[in-house]
Coordinates of C-alpha atoms and ligand atoms in Angstrom, one line a residue:
M169 CA 13.3 327.4 223.5
P170 CA 16.8 327.8 221.9
N171 CA 18.0 325.4 219.3
I172 CA 21.6 324.5 220.1
L173 CA 24.0 322.4 218.0
L174 CA 26.7 320.4 219.6
V175 CA 29.6 319.1 217.5
G176 CA 31.6 316.1 218.9
N177 CA 31.0 312.5 219.9
G178 CA 33.1 311.8 223.0
A179 CA 32.5 311.7 226.8
R180 CA 33.5 315.4 227.0
E181 CA 30.6 316.1 224.6
H182 CA 28.3 313.8 226.5
A183 CA 29.0 315.9 229.6
L184 CA 28.4 319.1 227.5
A185 CA 25.1 317.6 226.1
E186 CA 24.0 317.0 229.7
A187 CA 25.0 320.5 230.8
I188 CA 23.0 322.0 227.9
S189 CA 20.0 319.7 228.6
R190 CA 19.9 320.7 232.3
S191 CA 19.3 324.3 231.3
E192 CA 16.1 326.1 232.5
Q193 CA 15.8 327.5 229.0
K194 CA 14.6 324.1 227.9
P195 CA 16.9 324.0 224.8
R196 CA 16.4 321.6 221.9
L197 CA 19.7 319.9 221.3
F198 CA 20.9 318.9 217.9
S199 CA 24.2 316.9 217.6
F200 CA 26.7 316.5 214.8
M201 CA 28.8 313.4 215.5
K202 CA 31.5 311.4 213.8
T203 CA 30.2 308.2 215.4
N204 CA 27.0 307.6 217.2
N205 CA 27.4 308.3 220.9
P206 CA 24.4 306.7 222.6
G207 CA 24.5 309.1 225.5
I208 CA 24.5 312.2 223.4
A209 CA 21.9 310.7 221.0
S210 CA 19.5 310.0 223.9
L211 CA 19.6 313.7 224.9
S212 CA 19.3 315.1 221.3
E213 CA 16.2 315.9 219.4
K214 CA 18.0 315.1 216.2
I215 CA 21.5 313.8 215.3
K216 CA 23.6 313.8 212.1
L217 CA 26.6 311.6 211.5
G218 CA 29.5 312.9 209.4
S219 CA 33.0 314.0 209.1
Y220 CA 34.3 317.1 211.1
A221 CA 36.0 318.1 207.8
D222 CA 32.6 318.3 206.0
L223 CA 31.9 322.0 206.7
E224 CA 28.9 322.0 204.3
A225 CA 27.2 319.2 206.2
I226 CA 27.7 321.0 209.6
T227 CA 26.6 324.4 208.3
G228 CA 23.7 322.8 206.4
F229 CA 22.5 321.0 209.6
A230 CA 22.7 324.3 211.5
V231 CA 20.6 326.2 209.0
E232 CA 18.1 323.4 208.6
N233 CA 17.5 323.4 212.4
K234 CA 17.5 327.2 213.0
I235 CA 20.4 326.9 215.4
E236 CA 21.0 329.9 217.8
F237 CA 24.6 328.9 218.5
V238 CA 27.0 326.0 218.2
V239 CA 29.1 324.4 220.9
I240 CA 32.3 322.8 219.5
G241 CA 33.7 320.0 221.7
P242 CA 36.9 318.6 220.1
E243 CA 39.9 320.3 218.4
D244 CA 39.6 318.7 215.0
P245 CA 36.5 320.8 213.8
L246 CA 38.2 323.9 215.2
N247 CA 41.3 323.1 213.2
N248 CA 39.1 322.5 210.1
G249 CA 37.6 326.0 210.4
V250 CA 34.1 325.0 211.4
V251 CA 33.6 328.2 213.5
D252 CA 34.7 330.4 210.5
A253 CA 32.2 328.5 208.2
L254 CA 29.4 328.9 210.7
A255 CA 30.2 332.6 211.2
K256 CA 29.9 333.2 207.4
I257 CA 26.3 332.0 207.6
G258 CA 25.6 334.1 210.7
V259 CA 25.7 331.3 213.3
P260 CA 27.9 332.1 216.3
S261 CA 29.9 329.4 218.1
V262 CA 31.4 328.7 221.5
G263 CA 34.8 327.8 220.2
P264 CA 37.6 329.8 218.5
T265 CA 38.1 330.5 214.8
K266 CA 40.7 328.5 213.0
S267 CA 43.2 331.3 213.4
L268 CA 42.6 331.6 217.2
A269 CA 42.6 327.8 217.6
R270 CA 46.3 328.0 216.8
L271 CA 46.5 328.4 220.5
E272 CA 46.3 324.6 220.5
T273 CA 47.0 323.6 216.9
S274 CA 50.4 325.3 216.7
K275 CA 52.7 325.0 219.7
S276 CA 55.1 327.4 218.1
F277 CA 52.4 330.1 217.6
T278 CA 51.6 330.0 221.3
R279 CA 55.2 329.9 222.5
N280 CA 56.1 332.8 220.2
L281 CA 53.0 334.8 221.3
V282 CA 53.8 334.3 225.0
S283 CA 57.3 335.4 224.4
K284 CA 56.4 338.4 222.1
Y285 CA 54.0 339.8 224.7
H286 CA 56.4 339.2 227.6
I287 CA 53.9 336.9 229.4
P288 CA 55.5 334.8 232.1
G289 CA 55.4 330.9 232.0
N290 CA 57.4 329.9 229.0
P291 CA 60.3 327.5 229.3
Q292 CA 63.5 328.1 227.4
F293 CA 62.5 327.1 223.9
K294 CA 63.4 327.3 220.2
V295 CA 61.4 326.5 217.1
F296 CA 63.3 324.7 214.3
N297 CA 62.4 324.2 210.6
T298 CA 65.6 322.4 209.8
I299 CA 68.1 320.4 212.0
D300 CA 70.5 323.4 211.9
G301 CA 71.2 324.5 215.4
V302 CA 69.2 321.8 217.1
E303 CA 72.3 320.0 218.5
A304 CA 73.7 323.3 220.0
F305 CA 70.4 324.1 221.7
L306 CA 70.1 320.5 223.1
D307 CA 73.5 321.1 224.7
Q308 CA 72.2 324.1 226.6
L309 CA 69.3 322.2 228.2
E310 CA 69.3 320.3 231.5
G311 CA 66.2 318.3 230.5
I312 CA 64.6 318.1 227.1
V313 CA 61.1 318.1 225.7
I314 CA 60.5 317.7 221.9
K315 CA 57.1 318.7 220.4
P316 CA 56.0 318.3 216.8
D317 CA 54.3 321.6 215.7
G318 CA 50.8 320.4 215.2
L319 CA 47.9 318.4 216.6
T320 CA 49.1 315.2 218.1
G321 CA 46.1 314.0 220.2
G322 CA 48.1 314.7 223.3
K323 CA 50.5 311.8 222.5
G324 CA 53.1 313.4 220.3
V325 CA 55.2 315.2 223.0
L326 CA 58.5 313.4 223.7
V327 CA 60.0 313.8 227.2
Q328 CA 63.6 313.0 228.2
D329 CA 63.7 309.9 230.5
D330 CA 60.2 308.9 229.5
H331 CA 60.6 308.5 225.7
F332 CA 64.4 308.8 225.3
T333 CA 67.5 309.2 227.4
T334 CA 70.4 310.8 225.7
K335 CA 71.0 314.0 223.7
E336 CA 72.0 311.8 220.7
E337 CA 68.6 310.0 220.8
A338 CA 66.9 313.4 221.1
L339 CA 68.8 314.6 217.9
Q340 CA 67.7 311.4 216.1
L341 CA 64.1 312.0 217.1
C342 CA 64.2 315.6 215.9
L343 CA 65.6 314.4 212.5
Q344 CA 62.7 311.9 212.3
I345 CA 60.0 314.5 213.2
L346 CA 61.4 317.0 210.6
K347 CA 60.9 314.4 207.9
E348 CA 57.1 314.4 208.7
S349 CA 56.5 317.9 210.1
S350 CA 57.6 321.3 208.8
S351 CA 58.7 322.4 212.3
L352 CA 59.3 321.3 215.8
I353 CA 59.8 322.9 219.2
V354 CA 62.6 321.9 221.6
E355 CA 62.0 323.0 225.1
E356 CA 63.4 322.9 228.6
K357 CA 61.9 320.0 230.7
F358 CA 60.3 321.0 234.0
D359 CA 60.0 319.0 237.2
G360 CA 56.8 319.5 239.1
E361 CA 53.1 318.7 239.4
E362 CA 50.7 319.3 236.5
F363 CA 47.2 320.7 236.7
S364 CA 44.5 321.7 234.3
L365 CA 43.0 325.2 234.4
Q366 CA 40.1 325.4 232.1
C367 CA 39.0 329.0 231.6
L368 CA 35.9 330.4 229.9
C369 CA 36.7 333.4 227.6
D370 CA 34.5 335.8 225.6
G371 CA 37.5 337.6 224.1
K372 CA 37.9 340.1 227.0
T373 CA 36.9 338.4 230.2
V374 CA 38.5 335.2 231.4
I375 CA 36.8 333.1 234.1
A376 CA 38.5 330.2 235.9
T377 CA 36.7 326.9 236.5
P378 CA 37.7 324.4 239.2
L379 CA 41.2 323.0 238.9
V380 CA 41.5 319.4 237.8
Q381 CA 44.4 316.9 237.7
D382 CA 44.4 314.4 234.9
H383 CA 46.3 311.1 234.9
K384 CA 47.9 310.5 231.5
R385 CA 49.8 307.3 232.2
R386 CA 48.0 304.0 231.4
F387 CA 48.8 302.2 234.6
E388 CA 48.6 302.6 238.4
G389 CA 51.5 304.6 240.0
D390 CA 51.8 306.7 236.8
K391 CA 53.5 303.9 235.0
G392 CA 53.3 302.8 231.4
P393 CA 52.6 304.7 228.1
N394 CA 50.9 308.1 227.9
T395 CA 47.2 308.0 226.9
G396 CA 44.5 310.6 226.2
G397 CA 43.9 310.6 230.0
M398 CA 42.8 307.7 232.3
G399 CA 40.9 309.8 234.8
S400 CA 41.0 312.9 236.9
Y401 CA 39.9 314.5 240.2
S402 CA 38.9 317.9 241.6
L403 CA 38.4 319.1 245.2
P404 CA 35.6 321.0 247.0
D405 CA 37.9 324.1 247.3
H406 CA 38.4 324.0 243.5
S407 CA 42.2 324.0 244.0
M408 CA 44.8 321.2 244.1
P409 CA 46.3 319.9 247.4
F410 CA 49.9 320.5 246.2
L411 CA 49.4 324.1 245.1
K412 CA 49.7 327.4 246.9
P413 CA 46.9 330.0 246.4
Q414 CA 49.3 332.1 244.3
D415 CA 49.8 329.3 241.8
L416 CA 46.1 329.4 240.7
E417 CA 46.3 333.2 240.5
D418 CA 49.5 333.0 238.4
G419 CA 47.9 330.4 236.0
L420 CA 44.8 332.6 235.7
E421 CA 46.9 335.8 235.1
I422 CA 48.9 334.1 232.4
T423 CA 45.7 333.1 230.7
R424 CA 44.2 336.6 231.0
Q425 CA 47.4 338.0 229.4
V426 CA 47.3 335.4 226.6
A427 CA 43.6 336.2 225.8
A428 CA 44.6 339.9 225.6
A429 CA 47.6 339.1 223.4
L430 CA 45.4 337.0 221.1
L431 CA 43.1 340.0 220.6
K432 CA 45.9 342.3 219.9
E433 CA 47.7 339.9 217.6
T434 CA 44.7 338.8 215.5
G435 CA 42.2 341.6 216.0
S436 CA 39.5 339.0 216.9
P437 CA 38.1 338.0 220.3
Y438 CA 38.7 334.5 221.4
K439 CA 35.3 332.9 222.3
G440 CA 35.4 329.6 224.0
V441 CA 37.5 327.6 226.4
M442 CA 41.2 328.3 227.0
Y443 CA 42.4 325.2 228.8
G444 CA 45.9 325.7 230.2
G445 CA 48.0 322.7 231.0
F446 CA 50.2 324.2 233.8
I447 CA 53.0 322.8 236.0
A448 CA 53.9 324.0 239.4
T449 CA 57.7 324.0 239.7
K450 CA 60.3 325.3 242.2
N451 CA 60.3 328.5 240.2
G452 CA 56.5 329.0 240.2
V453 CA 53.9 328.1 237.6
K454 CA 54.9 327.4 234.1
L455 CA 52.9 326.9 230.9
L456 CA 53.1 323.4 229.3
E457 CA 50.5 324.1 226.6
Y458 CA 47.1 325.4 225.8
N459 CA 44.1 323.6 224.4
A460 CA 41.3 325.4 222.6
R461 CA 38.5 323.3 224.2
F462 CA 37.5 321.6 227.4
G463 CA 39.7 318.7 228.5
D464 CA 38.7 315.1 228.2
P465 CA 38.3 313.8 231.0
E466 CA 38.5 317.2 232.8
A467 CA 35.1 318.4 231.3
M468 CA 33.4 315.6 233.2
N469 CA 34.8 316.9 236.5
I470 CA 33.6 320.4 236.2
L471 CA 30.5 320.6 234.0
P472 CA 28.3 318.5 236.4
L473 CA 29.3 321.0 239.2
L474 CA 27.9 324.0 237.4
K475 CA 25.3 325.9 239.4
T476 CA 25.0 328.5 236.7
D477 CA 22.9 327.7 233.6
F478 CA 25.4 326.5 230.9
V479 CA 23.2 327.9 228.1
E480 CA 23.4 331.3 229.8
I481 CA 27.1 331.0 230.0
C482 CA 27.3 330.2 226.2
R483 CA 25.1 333.2 225.4
H484 CA 27.4 335.5 227.4
I485 CA 30.5 334.0 225.7
V486 CA 28.9 334.7 222.2
A487 CA 27.7 338.2 223.2
G488 CA 31.1 339.1 224.8
T489 CA 29.3 339.8 228.2
L490 CA 30.9 337.3 230.5
D491 CA 31.7 340.1 232.9
K492 CA 28.0 340.5 233.6
L493 CA 27.5 336.9 234.7
K494 CA 28.3 335.3 238.0
I495 CA 29.5 331.8 237.4
E496 CA 29.3 329.3 240.3
F497 CA 30.2 325.7 240.9
E498 CA 29.1 323.3 243.6
P499 CA 31.8 323.0 246.3
K500 CA 32.1 319.3 245.8
A501 CA 34.8 316.7 245.1
T502 CA 34.8 314.7 241.8
V503 CA 36.6 311.6 240.7
C504 CA 36.4 310.5 237.0
K505 CA 37.7 307.1 236.0
Y506 CA 37.9 306.1 232.4
V507 CA 37.0 302.5 231.5
V508 CA 39.1 301.5 228.6
P509 CA 39.7 298.3 226.5
K510 CA 42.2 296.1 228.3
D511 CA 44.8 296.7 225.5
Y512 CA 44.2 300.5 225.3
G513 CA 47.5 302.4 224.9
L514 CA 49.7 299.4 224.6
P515 CA 52.0 298.9 221.6
A516 CA 50.5 296.6 218.9
D517 CA 52.7 293.7 219.9
H518 CA 51.3 293.7 223.4
S519 CA 47.7 294.2 222.4
D520 CA 44.9 291.7 222.5
A521 CA 43.1 292.7 219.3
A522 CA 40.0 290.8 220.6
S523 CA 39.6 293.1 223.6
S524 CA 39.3 296.3 221.6
R525 CA 36.3 295.2 219.6
A526 CA 34.5 293.2 222.3
K527 CA 31.0 293.5 223.5
I528 CA 30.5 295.0 226.9
E529 CA 27.5 295.1 229.3
V530 CA 26.8 298.2 231.4
G531 CA 24.8 297.5 234.6
D532 CA 23.6 299.9 237.3
V533 CA 26.4 302.5 238.0
G534 CA 24.6 303.4 241.3
K535 CA 25.2 307.0 242.4
A536 CA 27.9 307.6 239.7
R537 CA 27.4 309.4 236.5
L538 CA 28.2 307.7 233.2
Y539 CA 29.5 309.4 230.1
Y540 CA 29.9 307.4 226.9
S541 CA 33.0 307.9 224.8
S542 CA 34.2 305.5 222.1
V543 CA 31.6 302.8 222.1
D544 CA 29.7 301.4 219.1
K545 CA 26.0 300.8 219.7
K546 CA 24.9 297.9 217.6
E547 CA 21.5 296.2 217.4
D548 CA 22.7 293.5 219.8
G549 CA 24.4 295.7 222.3
L550 CA 27.4 297.9 223.1
Y551 CA 30.9 297.3 221.7
L552 CA 34.3 298.7 222.5
S553 CA 36.4 300.5 220.0
S554 CA 40.2 300.9 220.3
S555 CA 39.9 304.0 222.4
R556 CA 38.6 305.1 225.8
A557 CA 35.1 303.7 226.3
I558 CA 33.2 305.2 229.2
G559 CA 33.9 307.9 231.8
I560 CA 32.5 307.1 235.3
V561 CA 32.2 310.1 237.6
G562 CA 31.7 310.2 241.4
I563 CA 30.6 313.5 243.0
A564 CA 30.4 313.9 246.7
N565 CA 31.3 316.2 249.6
T566 CA 34.7 314.6 250.1
L567 CA 37.3 313.1 247.6
E568 CA 37.1 309.7 249.4
E569 CA 33.3 309.5 248.9
A570 CA 33.6 310.6 245.3
R571 CA 36.3 308.0 244.7
K572 CA 34.2 305.2 246.2
I573 CA 31.2 306.2 244.1
A574 CA 33.3 306.2 240.9
E575 CA 34.9 302.8 241.9
E576 CA 31.5 301.2 242.4
G577 CA 30.2 302.6 239.1
V578 CA 33.2 301.3 237.2
K579 CA 32.5 297.8 238.4
A580 CA 29.1 297.9 236.6
V581 CA 31.0 297.8 233.2
K582 CA 31.5 294.1 232.4
G583 CA 33.8 292.9 229.6
P584 CA 37.5 292.9 228.7
V585 CA 38.1 296.4 230.2
A586 CA 40.5 298.1 232.5
Y587 CA 40.7 301.3 234.6
R588 CA 43.1 302.9 237.1
T589 CA 42.2 301.9 240.6
D590 CA 44.5 304.6 242.2
I591 CA 42.9 307.8 240.8
G592 CA 41.6 309.9 243.7
T593 CA 43.3 307.7 246.4
D594 CA 44.9 309.4 249.4
A595 CA 48.1 307.5 248.7
L596 CA 48.5 309.0 245.2
I597 CA 47.6 312.5 246.3
Q598 CA 50.1 312.3 249.1
K599 CA 52.7 311.3 246.6
R600 CA 51.9 314.5 244.6
I601 CA 52.1 316.7 247.8
D602 CA 55.4 315.1 248.9
H603 CA 56.8 315.6 245.4
M604 CA 56.0 319.3 245.5
R605 CA 57.4 319.7 249.0
K606 CA 60.7 318.1 247.9
I607 CA 60.9 320.3 244.9
R608 CA 60.2 323.4 247.0
K609 CA 62.6 322.2 249.7
E610 CA 59.9 322.6 252.4
Ligands
LIG139 N1 43.2 315.8 229.3 C1 44.0 315.9 228.1 C2 43.3 316.6 227.1 O1 42.1 316.9 227.1 O2 44.0 317.0 226.1

């Protein structure tokens, strides 16, 4: 019976806790969380609450409980060097070291790496430490994207026509960012359809998991502010309806080359998840960014589909033997809908402060699966926080069935909450297909 430590407290980690608990190895799960996630707690033998910056508390908890390996969910502990601290006391992790996690934590590191090793997928880009040259580069671009060079919780990227309109505004935003951040990246904007390719990597072997499409915008029809992700879907063929088979191959090949480049550049194998945010464009697949972890909500789409024992997968990642393991997923469709406080993602002047701390009731979600995210379990019940509250996932043979299961499940959450009704609908998916056809001039 292996003792496994999970670090993280969101719905992604609830799905990881479930995948670990399902293992035939009968693992004992120990969880280190920032806040008490009732779903993870219910699956854990023991929990410890603390900060992801408190490396001593995490390593101490690992030693105390004779942990075989640690699974790191979110990016913050990776950025804080938790994997390095655990390695020092001889405990391996599924998650990259601080240096390798720059794949996510430093956008300039990744753009420069891809460029240095002549890997396809980069946009035209330049990294700036001062405002010198920014204006001239902005003049060269048709469409502009501005990224602060650090962790932004998925919300710091500024895109022309979404967050600003003119080059003058772009310049002002760059000046503002450089006051707070030591560097920024200016990139060419792509037109296309985005998809998430989450790959498992042991440093040498890179294995694709089913493709997922996330929905970042807060409201139906992809309107409103960007969020951490309002929900996502995946299909039984593990691809996306707007992609050509070559697109998946291209995304995977880019990721394989990046894993090899990371090994060459740092001398250390990347062990964990390489989650590529890709976009299919008229000129093929392009790389938007990498994350050094599973996606949230995307983890909830793929982990429940695993036919292969997740603990076995983790052991092979740690041992560097992923090439010896056949990893299989159920050929099913999934739809994940995030239930959020009504005012989630809205600017402070549009927010109803009462809704983000209100009590909620969770009834029977039927055939759906429920993953807790930011909820606060008090003695008298469950309360919302200001962030995404509960992920509800439908799994079925068809997308329509999966969507209906998720839709029914969502209705079981009562309180001042909201969700996107359009995720997984034929109409929204057709819109994506039509968009790609138009771009490809088909
Ligand atoms: N789905 C967005 C993220 O996990 O960053």
